[in-house]
Amino acid sequence: MVLRDQAFSSATVGRVGEAGNIKRSSAKRWVDGIGGAKVLLLAPGFNKTTPRNRVVKKIYLIRHGQTYFNVRGIVQGSGVDAPLNDVGQQQARQFHAAYHGVPFDRVHISTLMRTQQSIQPFLDAGLPHEKHRALDEISWGHREGTRITPEEDIEYHGLLRAWQRGETHLALRGGESPEEVAARQRPFIDEVLRGRPEEENVLVCMHGRAMRVLLCQLLNYPLSRMDHFEHRNLCLYKVHYTGSMFSIRNYMDTGHLG
């Protein structure tokens, strides 16, 4: 899969395979993106803006594991603090088994228990962590805690279409808009992801819609294109930060889940 339209600034993209891993390429090349924009495809490890002595920060961005509410189609958002179910707990163990060898400096999670439970094996091993309200899921307002009905499904998809048209200031009654979520994420991006050079490998666990908003901000996408960033329970986006730009190395990677 190719992320074709990441030419809104100097952000870079790479080719990703079925399991989400970047495929090797012998050279850099430009391809046509959406609207005629040119997009640079880079081989792994190549970044002409990165000095030789610059350490690339590696960000392992994951969505939480499965909850019972996920299975039942009940809206969680930031107002329902549901635990992982048995499948979600297994997903957490599988992710830890695949990535426990990464020398993470710190884990960053939301304030909701499903993110902490998703990375609990790392905490049990003594890895330090921080909780951030900035990483909480979008608030779905009056829909939270309710099963999706046909009427609500119409409302929900109508809102998604409005967001795709660029009306990202809109929200469900009592809920948050993508623009409000983006605003609360920016201090985290500046302080933790762009800052803290001592944290070279960081693990971030958060939520589906909020993750889409975050990726838009890191990669300079307009929020109207956030649905380009698909997600599943305990999927991984691996992002590199060179000090001047972010780039995706793994796209919705679930290879660790078997």
Coordinates of C-alpha atoms in Angstrom, one line a residue:
M1 CA 0.0 0.0 0.0
V2 CA 1.3 3.5 -0.8
L3 CA 0.4 6.6 1.1
R4 CA 0.1 8.8 -2.0
D5 CA -0.9 12.3 -0.8
Q6 CA 1.6 13.2 1.9
A7 CA 3.0 16.3 0.0
F8 CA 1.4 19.0 2.1
S9 CA 4.8 19.9 3.5
S10 CA 8.2 18.3 3.5
A11 CA 6.9 15.1 5.1
T12 CA 8.0 11.8 3.5
V13 CA 6.3 8.5 2.8
G14 CA 7.3 5.0 2.2
R15 CA 5.9 1.9 0.5
V16 CA 4.4 -0.6 2.9
G17 CA 3.7 -4.3 2.4
E18 CA 0.9 -6.6 3.5
A19 CA 2.1 -6.8 7.1
G20 CA 2.7 -3.1 7.3
N21 CA 6.5 -3.2 6.8
I22 CA 8.3 -0.8 4.5
K23 CA 9.7 -2.6 1.4
R24 CA 13.3 -2.0 0.4
S25 CA 13.9 0.2 -2.6
S26 CA 17.2 0.8 -4.3
A27 CA 16.6 4.5 -4.9
K28 CA 14.4 7.5 -4.1
R29 CA 11.9 8.6 -6.6
W30 CA 9.0 11.0 -7.0
V31 CA 5.5 9.8 -7.9
D32 CA 2.2 11.6 -8.7
G33 CA 0.0 12.2 -5.7
I34 CA -3.5 13.4 -5.3
G35 CA -4.2 16.6 -7.1
G36 CA -1.0 16.4 -9.0
A37 CA 1.2 16.9 -6.0
K38 CA 4.6 15.1 -6.1
V39 CA 5.4 12.6 -3.3
L40 CA 8.8 11.4 -2.5
L41 CA 9.2 7.6 -1.8
L42 CA 12.3 6.8 0.3
A43 CA 14.2 3.6 0.9
P44 CA 14.3 2.6 4.6
G45 CA 16.9 4.6 6.5
F46 CA 17.3 7.2 3.8
N47 CA 16.5 10.8 4.7
K48 CA 18.6 13.5 3.0
T49 CA 17.6 16.0 5.7
T50 CA 19.0 14.0 8.6
P51 CA 22.6 14.7 9.6
R52 CA 24.8 11.6 10.1
N53 CA 25.1 12.2 13.8
R54 CA 21.4 12.9 14.3
V55 CA 19.5 10.2 16.3
V56 CA 16.2 9.3 14.7
K57 CA 13.4 9.1 17.3
K58 CA 11.3 6.0 16.8
I59 CA 7.7 6.2 17.9
Y60 CA 5.7 3.0 18.3
L61 CA 2.1 4.2 18.1
I62 CA -0.5 1.5 19.0
R63 CA -4.2 1.4 19.5
H64 CA -5.5 -0.4 22.6
G65 CA -6.6 -4.0 22.6
Q66 CA -10.1 -5.3 22.1
T67 CA -12.8 -4.6 24.7
Y68 CA -16.2 -6.2 25.3
F69 CA -17.8 -2.9 24.1
N70 CA -15.9 -3.1 20.8
V71 CA -17.4 -6.5 20.2
R72 CA -20.9 -5.4 21.2
G73 CA -20.8 -2.2 19.1
I74 CA -21.2 0.1 22.1
V75 CA -19.7 3.5 21.8
Q76 CA -16.9 4.2 24.2
G77 CA -15.2 7.4 23.4
S78 CA -13.6 9.1 26.4
G79 CA -16.6 8.8 28.7
V80 CA -16.7 5.0 29.0
D81 CA -13.7 3.5 30.8
A82 CA -14.0 -0.2 29.6
P83 CA -11.4 -2.9 30.4
L84 CA -9.9 -5.2 27.8
N85 CA -11.7 -8.5 27.3
D86 CA -9.9 -11.9 27.0
V87 CA -9.0 -11.3 23.4
G88 CA -7.7 -7.8 24.2
Q89 CA -5.5 -9.3 27.0
Q90 CA -4.1 -11.8 24.6
Q91 CA -3.4 -9.1 22.0
A92 CA -1.5 -7.2 24.7
R93 CA 0.6 -10.3 25.5
Q94 CA 1.3 -10.9 21.7
F95 CA 2.4 -7.3 21.2
H96 CA 4.8 -7.6 24.2
A97 CA 6.2 -10.9 23.0
A98 CA 7.0 -9.3 19.6
Y99 CA 8.4 -6.0 20.9
H100 CA 9.8 -6.5 24.4
G101 CA 13.3 -6.4 23.0
V102 CA 12.9 -2.8 21.8
P103 CA 14.8 -0.6 24.3
F104 CA 11.9 1.7 25.0
D105 CA 12.8 4.7 27.1
R106 CA 9.2 5.4 28.2
V107 CA 5.6 4.5 27.6
H108 CA 2.9 7.2 27.1
I109 CA -0.8 6.3 27.5
S110 CA -4.2 7.9 27.8
T111 CA -6.0 8.2 31.1
L112 CA -8.3 5.3 30.2
M113 CA -7.7 1.8 31.5
R114 CA -7.8 0.0 28.2
T115 CA -4.6 1.7 27.1
Q116 CA -2.7 0.9 30.4
Q117 CA -3.9 -2.8 30.2
S118 CA -2.7 -3.0 26.6
I119 CA 0.9 -2.2 27.7
Q120 CA 0.8 -3.6 31.2
P121 CA 3.4 -6.3 30.4
F122 CA 5.9 -3.5 29.7
L123 CA 5.0 -1.8 33.0
D124 CA 5.4 -5.1 34.9
A125 CA 8.9 -5.2 33.5
G126 CA 9.7 -1.9 35.1
L127 CA 9.3 0.5 32.1
P128 CA 8.4 4.0 33.3
H129 CA 5.1 5.5 31.9
E130 CA 3.1 8.7 31.9
K131 CA -0.6 9.3 31.4
H132 CA -1.8 12.1 29.2
R133 CA -5.3 13.5 28.8
A134 CA -4.1 14.5 25.3
L135 CA -4.1 10.9 24.2
D136 CA -7.7 10.2 25.3
E137 CA -10.3 9.2 22.7
I138 CA -12.5 11.8 21.1
S139 CA -15.7 12.4 23.1
W140 CA -18.7 11.1 21.2
G141 CA -21.0 13.0 23.6
H142 CA -24.6 11.7 24.0
R143 CA -23.7 8.5 22.1
E144 CA -21.2 7.2 24.6
G145 CA -22.3 4.1 26.4
T146 CA -25.1 3.3 24.0
R147 CA -25.4 0.6 21.3
I148 CA -25.4 1.9 17.7
T149 CA -28.9 2.0 16.4
P150 CA -29.9 2.5 12.8
E151 CA -30.9 6.1 13.6
E152 CA -27.6 6.8 15.3
D153 CA -25.7 5.1 12.5
I154 CA -27.2 7.7 10.1
E155 CA -26.2 10.5 12.4
Y156 CA -22.7 9.1 12.8
H157 CA -22.0 8.6 9.0
G158 CA -23.5 12.0 8.3
L159 CA -20.9 13.5 10.7
L160 CA -18.1 11.5 9.1
R161 CA -19.1 12.8 5.6
A162 CA -19.1 16.3 7.0
W163 CA -15.6 15.8 8.4
Q164 CA -14.4 14.5 5.0
R165 CA -15.8 17.7 3.4
G166 CA -13.6 19.7 5.8
E167 CA -16.2 20.6 8.4
T168 CA -13.9 19.3 11.2
H169 CA -15.3 21.8 13.7
L170 CA -18.5 19.8 14.0
A171 CA -19.2 17.4 16.8
L172 CA -22.0 15.2 18.2
R173 CA -24.1 16.8 20.9
G174 CA -22.0 17.1 24.0
G175 CA -19.0 15.7 22.3
E176 CA -15.7 16.9 20.8
S177 CA -14.8 17.9 17.2
P178 CA -11.6 16.7 15.6
E179 CA -10.3 20.3 15.8
E180 CA -10.8 20.2 19.6
V181 CA -9.0 16.9 19.8
A182 CA -6.1 18.2 17.7
A183 CA -5.8 21.3 20.0
R184 CA -5.4 19.2 23.1
Q185 CA -2.8 16.9 21.4
R186 CA -0.5 19.7 20.3
P187 CA 1.3 20.3 23.6
F188 CA 2.0 16.5 23.8
I189 CA 3.4 16.6 20.2
D190 CA 5.6 19.5 21.0
E191 CA 6.8 18.4 24.4
V192 CA 7.1 14.6 24.1
L193 CA 7.3 13.7 20.4
R194 CA 9.3 16.7 19.1
G195 CA 11.0 17.3 22.4
R196 CA 12.7 15.0 24.9
P197 CA 15.7 14.0 22.7
E198 CA 16.7 11.6 25.5
E199 CA 13.7 9.5 24.6
E200 CA 14.9 7.8 21.5
N201 CA 12.4 4.9 21.5
V202 CA 8.9 5.6 22.8
L203 CA 5.8 3.5 23.0
V204 CA 2.5 5.4 22.7
C205 CA -0.9 3.7 23.3
M206 CA -4.1 5.5 22.5
H207 CA -7.4 5.2 20.7
G208 CA -8.6 4.9 17.1
R209 CA -10.2 8.2 16.2
A210 CA -7.7 10.2 18.4
M211 CA -4.8 8.2 16.6
R212 CA -6.1 9.3 13.2
V213 CA -6.1 13.0 14.4
L214 CA -2.6 12.6 15.8
L215 CA -1.2 11.1 12.6
C216 CA -2.7 13.9 10.5
Q217 CA -0.9 16.4 12.7
L218 CA 2.4 14.5 12.6
L219 CA 2.3 14.1 8.8
N220 CA 0.8 17.4 7.9
Y221 CA -2.5 16.0 6.5
P222 CA -5.6 18.1 6.8
L223 CA -8.0 16.6 9.4
S224 CA -10.5 15.9 6.5
R225 CA -8.2 13.1 5.5
M226 CA -7.9 11.3 8.8
D227 CA -9.9 8.3 7.6
H228 CA -6.9 7.4 5.4
F229 CA -5.3 6.1 8.6
E230 CA -7.1 2.8 9.2
H231 CA -6.8 1.0 12.5
R232 CA -7.6 -2.2 14.3
N233 CA -7.3 -3.3 17.9
L234 CA -3.6 -3.4 18.9
C235 CA -2.4 -2.3 15.5
L236 CA 1.0 -0.5 15.2
Y237 CA 2.0 2.6 13.3
K238 CA 5.8 3.0 13.6
V239 CA 6.8 6.6 13.0
H240 CA 10.3 8.1 12.7
Y241 CA 11.1 11.7 13.7
T242 CA 14.4 13.2 12.3
G243 CA 14.2 16.5 14.2
S244 CA 12.5 18.2 11.2
M245 CA 10.0 15.7 9.9
F246 CA 7.9 12.6 10.7
S247 CA 7.6 9.6 8.4
I248 CA 5.7 6.3 8.6
R249 CA 7.7 3.1 8.6
N250 CA 4.9 0.6 9.5
Y251 CA 1.3 1.2 8.5
M252 CA -1.4 -0.4 10.6
D253 CA 0.9 -3.4 11.3
T254 CA -0.8 -6.4 12.9
G255 CA 1.9 -8.9 12.1
H256 CA 2.5 -9.5 15.8
L257 CA -1.1 -10.7 16.3
G258 CA -0.4 -13.8 14.2

